N, CA, C and O atoms as a GROMACS GRO file, in nm:
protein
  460
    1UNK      N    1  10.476  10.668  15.091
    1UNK     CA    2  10.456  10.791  15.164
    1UNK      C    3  10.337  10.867  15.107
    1UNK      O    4  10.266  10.939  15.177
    2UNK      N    5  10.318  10.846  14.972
    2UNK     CA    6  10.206  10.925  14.915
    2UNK      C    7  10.088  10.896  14.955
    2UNK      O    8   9.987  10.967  14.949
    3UNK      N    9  10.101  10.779  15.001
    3UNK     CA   10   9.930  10.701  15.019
    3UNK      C   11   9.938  10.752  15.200
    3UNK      O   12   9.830  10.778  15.252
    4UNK      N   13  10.046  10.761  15.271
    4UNK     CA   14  10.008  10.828  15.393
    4UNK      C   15   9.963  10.932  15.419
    4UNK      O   16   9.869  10.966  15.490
    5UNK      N   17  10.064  11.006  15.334
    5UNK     CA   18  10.019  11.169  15.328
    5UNK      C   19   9.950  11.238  15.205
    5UNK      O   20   9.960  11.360  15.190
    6UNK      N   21   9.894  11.178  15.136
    6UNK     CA   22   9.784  11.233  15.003
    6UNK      C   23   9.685  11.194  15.004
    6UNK      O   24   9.591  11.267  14.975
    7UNK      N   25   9.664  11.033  15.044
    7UNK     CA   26   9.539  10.951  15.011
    7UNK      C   27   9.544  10.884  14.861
    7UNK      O   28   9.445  10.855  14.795
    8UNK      N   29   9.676  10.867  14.823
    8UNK     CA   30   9.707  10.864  14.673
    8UNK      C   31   9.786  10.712  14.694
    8UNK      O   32   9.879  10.692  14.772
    9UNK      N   33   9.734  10.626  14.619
    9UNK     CA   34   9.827  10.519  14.603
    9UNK      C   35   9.924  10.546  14.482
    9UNK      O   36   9.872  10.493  14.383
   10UNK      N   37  10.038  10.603  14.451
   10UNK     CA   38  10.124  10.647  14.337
   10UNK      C   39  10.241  10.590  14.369
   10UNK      O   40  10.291  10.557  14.476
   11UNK      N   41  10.285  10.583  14.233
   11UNK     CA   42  10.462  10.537  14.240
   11UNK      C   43  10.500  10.624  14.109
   11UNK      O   44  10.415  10.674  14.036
   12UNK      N   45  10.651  10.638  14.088
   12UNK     CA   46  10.742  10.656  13.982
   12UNK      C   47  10.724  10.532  13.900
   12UNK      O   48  10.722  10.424  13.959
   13UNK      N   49  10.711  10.538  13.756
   13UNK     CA   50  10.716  10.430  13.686
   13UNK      C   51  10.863  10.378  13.711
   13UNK      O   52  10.957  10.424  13.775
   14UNK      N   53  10.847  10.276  13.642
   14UNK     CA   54  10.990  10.165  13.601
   14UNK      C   55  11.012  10.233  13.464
   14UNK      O   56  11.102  10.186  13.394
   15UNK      N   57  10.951  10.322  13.422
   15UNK     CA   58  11.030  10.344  13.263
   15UNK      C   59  10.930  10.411  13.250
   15UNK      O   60  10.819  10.359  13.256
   16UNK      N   61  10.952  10.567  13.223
   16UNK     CA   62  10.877  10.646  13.141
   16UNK      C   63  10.913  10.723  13.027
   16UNK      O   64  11.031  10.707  12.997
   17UNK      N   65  10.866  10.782  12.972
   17UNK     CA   66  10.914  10.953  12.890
   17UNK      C   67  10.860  11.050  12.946
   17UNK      O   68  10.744  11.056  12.987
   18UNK      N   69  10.969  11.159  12.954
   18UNK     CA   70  10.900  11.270  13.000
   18UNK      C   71  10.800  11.334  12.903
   18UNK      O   72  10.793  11.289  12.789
   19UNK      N   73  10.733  11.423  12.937
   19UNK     CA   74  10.627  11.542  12.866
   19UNK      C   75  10.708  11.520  12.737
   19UNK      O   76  10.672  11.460  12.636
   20UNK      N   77  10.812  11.576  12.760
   20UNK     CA   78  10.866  11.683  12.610
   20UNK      C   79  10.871  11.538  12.503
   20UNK      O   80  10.851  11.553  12.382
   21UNK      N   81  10.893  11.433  12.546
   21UNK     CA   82  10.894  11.339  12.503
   21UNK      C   83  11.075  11.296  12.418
   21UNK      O   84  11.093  11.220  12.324
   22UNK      N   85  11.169  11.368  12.487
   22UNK     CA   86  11.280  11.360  12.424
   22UNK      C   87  11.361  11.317  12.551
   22UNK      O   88  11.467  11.378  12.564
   23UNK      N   89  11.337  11.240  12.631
   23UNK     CA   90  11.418  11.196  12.722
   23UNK      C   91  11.339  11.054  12.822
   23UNK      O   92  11.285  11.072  12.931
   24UNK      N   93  11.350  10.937  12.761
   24UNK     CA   94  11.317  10.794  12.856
   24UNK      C   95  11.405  10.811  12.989
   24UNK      O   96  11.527  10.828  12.997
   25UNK      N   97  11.327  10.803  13.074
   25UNK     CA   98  11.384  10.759  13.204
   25UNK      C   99  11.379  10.590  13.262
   25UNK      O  100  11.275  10.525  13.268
   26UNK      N  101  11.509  10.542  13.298
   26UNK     CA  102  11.436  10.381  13.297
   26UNK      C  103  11.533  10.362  13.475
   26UNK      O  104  11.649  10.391  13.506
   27UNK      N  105  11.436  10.312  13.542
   27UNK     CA  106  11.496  10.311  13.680
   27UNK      C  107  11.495  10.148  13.711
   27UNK      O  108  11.401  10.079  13.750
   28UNK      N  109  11.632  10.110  13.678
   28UNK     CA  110  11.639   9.961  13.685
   28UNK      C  111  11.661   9.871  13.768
   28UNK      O  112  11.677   9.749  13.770
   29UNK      N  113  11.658   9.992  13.868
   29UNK     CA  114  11.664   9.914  14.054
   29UNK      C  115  11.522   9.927  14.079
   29UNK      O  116  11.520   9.959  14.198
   30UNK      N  117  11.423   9.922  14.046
   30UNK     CA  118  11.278   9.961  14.082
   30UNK      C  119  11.238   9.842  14.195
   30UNK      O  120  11.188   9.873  14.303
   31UNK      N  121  11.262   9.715  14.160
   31UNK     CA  122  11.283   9.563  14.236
   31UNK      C  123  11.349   9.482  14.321
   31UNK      O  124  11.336   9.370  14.369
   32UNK      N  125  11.456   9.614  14.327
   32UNK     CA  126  11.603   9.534  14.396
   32UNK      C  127  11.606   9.606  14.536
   32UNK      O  128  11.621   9.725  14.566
   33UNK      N  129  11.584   9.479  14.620
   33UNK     CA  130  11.618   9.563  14.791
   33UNK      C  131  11.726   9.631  14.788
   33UNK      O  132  11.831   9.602  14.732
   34UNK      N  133  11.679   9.793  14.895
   34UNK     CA  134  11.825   9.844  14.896
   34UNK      C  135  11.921   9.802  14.982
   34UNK      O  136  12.022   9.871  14.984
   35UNK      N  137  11.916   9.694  15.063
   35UNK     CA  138  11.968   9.643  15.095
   35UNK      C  139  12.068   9.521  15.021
   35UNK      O  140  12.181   9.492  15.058
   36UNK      N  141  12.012   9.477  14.937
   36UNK     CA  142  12.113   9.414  14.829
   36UNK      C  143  12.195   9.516  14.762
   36UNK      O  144  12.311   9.480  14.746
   37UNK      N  145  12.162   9.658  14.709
   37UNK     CA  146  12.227   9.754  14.606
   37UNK      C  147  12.342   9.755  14.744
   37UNK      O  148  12.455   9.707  14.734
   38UNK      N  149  12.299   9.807  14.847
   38UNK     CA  150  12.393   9.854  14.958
   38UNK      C  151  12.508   9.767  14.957
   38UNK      O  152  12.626   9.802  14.957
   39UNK      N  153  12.458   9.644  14.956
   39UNK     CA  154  12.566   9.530  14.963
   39UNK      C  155  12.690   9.499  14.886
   39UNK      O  156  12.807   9.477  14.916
   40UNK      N  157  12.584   9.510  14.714
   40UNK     CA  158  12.681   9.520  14.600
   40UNK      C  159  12.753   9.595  14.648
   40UNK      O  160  12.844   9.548  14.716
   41UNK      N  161  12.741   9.770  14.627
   41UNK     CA  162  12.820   9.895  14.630
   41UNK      C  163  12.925   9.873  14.700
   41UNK      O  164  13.030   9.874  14.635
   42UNK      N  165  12.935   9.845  14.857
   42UNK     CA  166  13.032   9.811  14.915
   42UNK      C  167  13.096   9.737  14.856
   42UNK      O  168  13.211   9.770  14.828
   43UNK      N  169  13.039   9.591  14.807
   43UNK     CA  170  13.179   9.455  14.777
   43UNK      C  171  13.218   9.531  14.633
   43UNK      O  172  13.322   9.478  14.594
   44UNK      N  173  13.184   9.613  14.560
   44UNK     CA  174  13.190   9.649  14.490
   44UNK      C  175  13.307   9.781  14.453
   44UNK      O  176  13.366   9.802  14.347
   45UNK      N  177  13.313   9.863  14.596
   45UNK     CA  178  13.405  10.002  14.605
   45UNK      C  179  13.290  10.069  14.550
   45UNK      O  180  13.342  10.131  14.458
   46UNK      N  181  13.166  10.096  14.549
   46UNK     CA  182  13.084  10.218  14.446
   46UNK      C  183  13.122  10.262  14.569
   46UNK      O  184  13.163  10.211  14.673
   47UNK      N  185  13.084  10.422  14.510
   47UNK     CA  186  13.021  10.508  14.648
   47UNK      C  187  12.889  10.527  14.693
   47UNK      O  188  12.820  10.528  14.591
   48UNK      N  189  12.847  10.535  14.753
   48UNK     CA  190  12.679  10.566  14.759
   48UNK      C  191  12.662  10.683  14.862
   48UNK      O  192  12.727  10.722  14.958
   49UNK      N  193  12.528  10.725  14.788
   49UNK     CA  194  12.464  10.814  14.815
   49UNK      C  195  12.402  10.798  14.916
   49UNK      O  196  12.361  10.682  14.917
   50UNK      N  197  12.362  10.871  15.033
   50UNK     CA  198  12.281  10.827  15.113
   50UNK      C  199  12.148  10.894  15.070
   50UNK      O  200  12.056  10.812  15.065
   51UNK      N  201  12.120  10.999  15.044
   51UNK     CA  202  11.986  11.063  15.025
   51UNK      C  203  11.984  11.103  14.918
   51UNK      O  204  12.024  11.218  14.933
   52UNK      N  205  11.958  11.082  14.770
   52UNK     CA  206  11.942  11.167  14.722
   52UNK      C  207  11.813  11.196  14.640
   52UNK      O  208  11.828  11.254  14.533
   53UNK      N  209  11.684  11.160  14.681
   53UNK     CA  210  11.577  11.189  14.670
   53UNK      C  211  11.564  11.346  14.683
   53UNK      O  212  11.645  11.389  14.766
   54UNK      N  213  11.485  11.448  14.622
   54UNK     CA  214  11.470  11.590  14.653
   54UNK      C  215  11.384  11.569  14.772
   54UNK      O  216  11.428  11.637  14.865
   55UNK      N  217  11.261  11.492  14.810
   55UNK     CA  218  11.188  11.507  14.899
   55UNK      C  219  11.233  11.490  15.049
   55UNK      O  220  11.162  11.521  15.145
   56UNK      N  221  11.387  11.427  15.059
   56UNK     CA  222  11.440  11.389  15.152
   56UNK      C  223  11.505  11.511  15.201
   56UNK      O  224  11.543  11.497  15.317
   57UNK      N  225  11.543  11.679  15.129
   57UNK     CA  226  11.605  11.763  15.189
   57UNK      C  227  11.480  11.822  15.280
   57UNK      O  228  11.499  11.900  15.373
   58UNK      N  229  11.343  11.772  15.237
   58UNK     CA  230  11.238  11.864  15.293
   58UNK      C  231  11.191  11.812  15.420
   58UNK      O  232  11.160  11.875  15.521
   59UNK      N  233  11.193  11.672  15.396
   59UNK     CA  234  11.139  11.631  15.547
   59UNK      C  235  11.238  11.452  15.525
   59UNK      O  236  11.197  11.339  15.496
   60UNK      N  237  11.336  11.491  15.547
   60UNK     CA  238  11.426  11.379  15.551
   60UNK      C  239  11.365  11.270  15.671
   60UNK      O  240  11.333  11.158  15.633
   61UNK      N  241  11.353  11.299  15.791
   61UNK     CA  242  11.320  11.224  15.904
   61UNK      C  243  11.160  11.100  15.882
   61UNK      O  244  11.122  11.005  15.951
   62UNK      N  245  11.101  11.167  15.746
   62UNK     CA  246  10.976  11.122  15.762
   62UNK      C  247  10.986  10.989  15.628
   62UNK      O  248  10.908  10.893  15.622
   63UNK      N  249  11.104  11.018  15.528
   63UNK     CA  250  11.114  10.879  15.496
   63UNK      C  251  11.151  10.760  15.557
   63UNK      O  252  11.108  10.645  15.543
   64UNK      N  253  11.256  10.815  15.642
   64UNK     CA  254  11.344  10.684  15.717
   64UNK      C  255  11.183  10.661  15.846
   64UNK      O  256  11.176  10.542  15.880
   65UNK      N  257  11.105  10.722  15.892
   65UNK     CA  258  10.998  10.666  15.991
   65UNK      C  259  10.977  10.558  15.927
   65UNK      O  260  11.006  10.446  15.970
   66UNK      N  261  10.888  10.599  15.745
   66UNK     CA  262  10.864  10.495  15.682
   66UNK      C  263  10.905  10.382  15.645
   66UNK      O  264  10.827  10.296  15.603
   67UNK      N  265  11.065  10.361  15.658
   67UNK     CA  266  11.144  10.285  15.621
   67UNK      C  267  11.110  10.197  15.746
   67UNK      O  268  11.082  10.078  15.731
   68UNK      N  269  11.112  10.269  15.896
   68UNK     CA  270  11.113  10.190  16.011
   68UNK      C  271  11.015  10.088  16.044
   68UNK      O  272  11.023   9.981  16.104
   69UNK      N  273  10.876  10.179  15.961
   69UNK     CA  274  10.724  10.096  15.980
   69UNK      C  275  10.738   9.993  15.888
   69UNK      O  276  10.695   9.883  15.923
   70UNK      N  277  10.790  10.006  15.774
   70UNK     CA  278  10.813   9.906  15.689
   70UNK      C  279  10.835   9.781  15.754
   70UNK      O  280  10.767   9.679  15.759
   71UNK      N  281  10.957   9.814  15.807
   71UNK     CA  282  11.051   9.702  15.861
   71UNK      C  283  11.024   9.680  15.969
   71UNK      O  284  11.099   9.595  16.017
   72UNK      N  285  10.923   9.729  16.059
   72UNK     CA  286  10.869   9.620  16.132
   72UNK      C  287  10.767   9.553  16.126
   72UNK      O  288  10.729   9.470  16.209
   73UNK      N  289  10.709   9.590  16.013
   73UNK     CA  290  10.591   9.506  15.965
   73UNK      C  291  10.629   9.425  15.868
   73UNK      O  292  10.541   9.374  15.798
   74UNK      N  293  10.750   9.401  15.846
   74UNK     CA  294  10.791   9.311  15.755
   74UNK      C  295  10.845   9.191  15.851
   74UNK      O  296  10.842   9.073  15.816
   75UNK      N  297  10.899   9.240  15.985
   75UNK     CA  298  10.937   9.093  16.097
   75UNK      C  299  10.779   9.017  16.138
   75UNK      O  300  10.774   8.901  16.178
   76UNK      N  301  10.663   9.099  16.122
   76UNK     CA  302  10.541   9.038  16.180
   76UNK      C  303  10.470   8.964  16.043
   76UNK      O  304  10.410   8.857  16.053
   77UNK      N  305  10.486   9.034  15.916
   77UNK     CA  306  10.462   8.967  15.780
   77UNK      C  307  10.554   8.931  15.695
   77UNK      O  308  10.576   9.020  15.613
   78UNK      N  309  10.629   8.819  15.678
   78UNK     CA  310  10.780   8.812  15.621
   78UNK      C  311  10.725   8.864  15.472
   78UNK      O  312  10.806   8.929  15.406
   79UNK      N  313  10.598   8.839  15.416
   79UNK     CA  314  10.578   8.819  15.304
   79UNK      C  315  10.512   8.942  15.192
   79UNK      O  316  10.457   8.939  15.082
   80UNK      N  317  10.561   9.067  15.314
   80UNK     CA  318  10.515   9.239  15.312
   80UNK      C  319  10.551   9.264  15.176
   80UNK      O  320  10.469   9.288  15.087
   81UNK      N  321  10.722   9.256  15.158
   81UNK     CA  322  10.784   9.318  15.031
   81UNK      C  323  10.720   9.274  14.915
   81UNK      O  324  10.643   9.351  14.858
   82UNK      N  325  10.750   9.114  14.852
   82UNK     CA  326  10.659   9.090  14.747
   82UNK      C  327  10.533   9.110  14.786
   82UNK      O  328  10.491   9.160  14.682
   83UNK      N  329  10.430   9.109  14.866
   83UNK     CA  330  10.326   9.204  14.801
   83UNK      C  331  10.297   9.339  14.798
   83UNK      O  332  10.205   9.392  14.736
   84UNK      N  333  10.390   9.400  14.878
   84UNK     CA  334  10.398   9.527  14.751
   84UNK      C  335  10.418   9.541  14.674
   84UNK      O  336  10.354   9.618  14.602
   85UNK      N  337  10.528   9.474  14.635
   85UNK     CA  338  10.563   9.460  14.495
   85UNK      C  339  10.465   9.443  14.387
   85UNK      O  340  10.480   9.489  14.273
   86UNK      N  341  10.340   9.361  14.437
   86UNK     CA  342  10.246   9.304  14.320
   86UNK      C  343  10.150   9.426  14.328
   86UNK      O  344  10.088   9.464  14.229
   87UNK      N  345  10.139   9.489  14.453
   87UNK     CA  346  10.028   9.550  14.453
   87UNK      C  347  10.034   9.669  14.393
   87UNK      O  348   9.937   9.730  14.348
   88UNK      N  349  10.213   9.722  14.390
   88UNK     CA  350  10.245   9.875  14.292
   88UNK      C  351  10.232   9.823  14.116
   88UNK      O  352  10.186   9.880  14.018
   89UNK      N  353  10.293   9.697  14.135
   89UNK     CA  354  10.267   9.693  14.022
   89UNK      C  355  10.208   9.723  13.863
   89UNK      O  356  10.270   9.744  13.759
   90UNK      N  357  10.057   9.716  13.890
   90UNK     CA  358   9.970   9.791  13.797
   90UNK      C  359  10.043   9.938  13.775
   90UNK      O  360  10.106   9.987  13.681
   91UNK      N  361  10.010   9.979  13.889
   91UNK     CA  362  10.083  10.108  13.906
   91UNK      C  363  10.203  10.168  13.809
   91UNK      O  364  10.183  10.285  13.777
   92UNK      N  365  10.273  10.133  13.778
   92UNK     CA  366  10.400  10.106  13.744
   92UNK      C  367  10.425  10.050  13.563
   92UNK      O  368  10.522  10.057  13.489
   93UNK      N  369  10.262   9.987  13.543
   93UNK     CA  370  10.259   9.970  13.418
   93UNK      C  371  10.277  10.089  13.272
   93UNK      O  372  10.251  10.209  13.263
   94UNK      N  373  10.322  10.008  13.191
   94UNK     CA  374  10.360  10.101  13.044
   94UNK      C  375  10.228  10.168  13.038
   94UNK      O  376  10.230  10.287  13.069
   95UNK      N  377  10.126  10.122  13.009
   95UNK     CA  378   9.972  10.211  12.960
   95UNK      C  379   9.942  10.252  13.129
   95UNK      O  380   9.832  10.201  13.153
   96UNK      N  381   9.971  10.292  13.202
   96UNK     CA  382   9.938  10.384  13.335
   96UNK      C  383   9.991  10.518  13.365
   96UNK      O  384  10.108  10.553  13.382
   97UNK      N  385   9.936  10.554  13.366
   97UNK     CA  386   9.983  10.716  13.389
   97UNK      C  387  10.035  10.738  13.537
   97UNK      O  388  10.109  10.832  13.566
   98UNK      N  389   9.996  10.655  13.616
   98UNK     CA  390  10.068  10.695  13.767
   98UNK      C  391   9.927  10.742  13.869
   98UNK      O  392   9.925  10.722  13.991
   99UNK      N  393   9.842  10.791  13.811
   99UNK     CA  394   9.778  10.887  13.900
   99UNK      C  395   9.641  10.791  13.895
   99UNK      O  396   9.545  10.842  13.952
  100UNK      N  397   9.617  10.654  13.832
  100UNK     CA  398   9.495  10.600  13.869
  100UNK      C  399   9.403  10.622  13.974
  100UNK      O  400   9.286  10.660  13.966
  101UNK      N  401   9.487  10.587  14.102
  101UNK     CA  402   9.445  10.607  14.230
  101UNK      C  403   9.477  10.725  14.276
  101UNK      O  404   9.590  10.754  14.315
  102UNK      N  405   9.348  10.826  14.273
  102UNK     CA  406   9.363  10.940  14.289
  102UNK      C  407   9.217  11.019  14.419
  102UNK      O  408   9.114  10.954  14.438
  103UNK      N  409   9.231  11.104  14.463
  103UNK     CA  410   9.166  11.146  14.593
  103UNK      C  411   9.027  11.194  14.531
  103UNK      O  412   9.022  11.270  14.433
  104UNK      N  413   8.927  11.149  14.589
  104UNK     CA  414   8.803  11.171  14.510
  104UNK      C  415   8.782  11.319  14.557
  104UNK      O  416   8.830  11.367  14.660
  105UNK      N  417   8.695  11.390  14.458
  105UNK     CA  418   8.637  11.538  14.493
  105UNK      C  419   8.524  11.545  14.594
  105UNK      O  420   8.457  11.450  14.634
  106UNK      N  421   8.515  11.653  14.623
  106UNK     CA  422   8.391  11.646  14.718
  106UNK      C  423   8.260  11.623  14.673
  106UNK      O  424   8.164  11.614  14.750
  107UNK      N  425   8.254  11.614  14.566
  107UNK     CA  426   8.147  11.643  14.500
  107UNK      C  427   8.095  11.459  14.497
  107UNK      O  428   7.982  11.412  14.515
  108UNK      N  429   8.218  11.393  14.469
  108UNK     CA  430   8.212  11.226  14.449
  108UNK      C  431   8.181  11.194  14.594
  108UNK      O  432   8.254  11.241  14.682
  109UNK      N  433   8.067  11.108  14.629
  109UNK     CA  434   8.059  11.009  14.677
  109UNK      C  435   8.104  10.908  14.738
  109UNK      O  436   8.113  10.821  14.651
  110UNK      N  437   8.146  10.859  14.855
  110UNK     CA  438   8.230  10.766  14.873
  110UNK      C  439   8.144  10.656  14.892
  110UNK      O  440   8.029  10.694  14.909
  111UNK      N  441   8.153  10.575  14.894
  111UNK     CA  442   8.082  10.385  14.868
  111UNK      C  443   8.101  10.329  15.013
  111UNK      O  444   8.210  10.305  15.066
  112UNK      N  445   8.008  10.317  15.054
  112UNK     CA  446   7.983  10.294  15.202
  112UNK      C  447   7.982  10.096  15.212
  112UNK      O  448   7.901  10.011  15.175
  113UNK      N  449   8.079  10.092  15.260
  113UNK     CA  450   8.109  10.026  15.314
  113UNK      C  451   8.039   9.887  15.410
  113UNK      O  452   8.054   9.765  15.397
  114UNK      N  453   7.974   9.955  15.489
  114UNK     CA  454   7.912   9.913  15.591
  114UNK      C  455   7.776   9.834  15.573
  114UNK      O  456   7.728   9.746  15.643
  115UNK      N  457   7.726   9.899  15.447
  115UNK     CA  458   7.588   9.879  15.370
  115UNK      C  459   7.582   9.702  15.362
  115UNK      O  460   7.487   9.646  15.308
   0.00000   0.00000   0.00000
């Protein structure tokens, strides 16, 4: 969603520390379709959550679009998911801060293309 609406290719790491540096966060579904978690949970009795992203109380309707474009560009490219997967990747790395890919200033230049 960030890269739709920022111009930002970003993700949440797979494992960070916050600032204060007294609390690792490690998100160990980072890989796992939610469609498999969904699956477990049920054969499982979990309960699940349906939303609980904060960005989803603000414009709830505009993740699930994304979810929709996903998934139909995943029936025309079976092979969509793993390469996103490879392509957040970097992204996502221990020495990355998250914000590599970031929106150039006005002042920067953009690299023409066409040349």
């Amino acid at each position: 969603m960030s890269l739709f609406h920022n111009g930002l290719l970003q993700t949440m790491k797979a494992a960070y520390t916050v600032e204060e540096g007294d609390l690792r966060v490690i998100r160990p579904f980072v890989y796992v379709r939610e469609v498999h978690l969904r699956s477990f949970a049920d054969s499982a009795h979990l309960p699940v959550i349906t939303e609980n992203c904060p960005a989803c109380f603000e414009a709830p309707k505009e993740r699930h679009r994304v979810k929709q474009l996903l998934a139909s560009q995943e029936v025309l490219y079976p092979r969509l998911f793993p390469s996103l997967q490879t392509a957040l990747r970097p992204l996502m790395a221990r020495d990355r801060t998250g914000m590599e890919s970031r929106k150039k200033s006005p002042t920067e230049t953009p690299v023409d293309t066409d040349a």
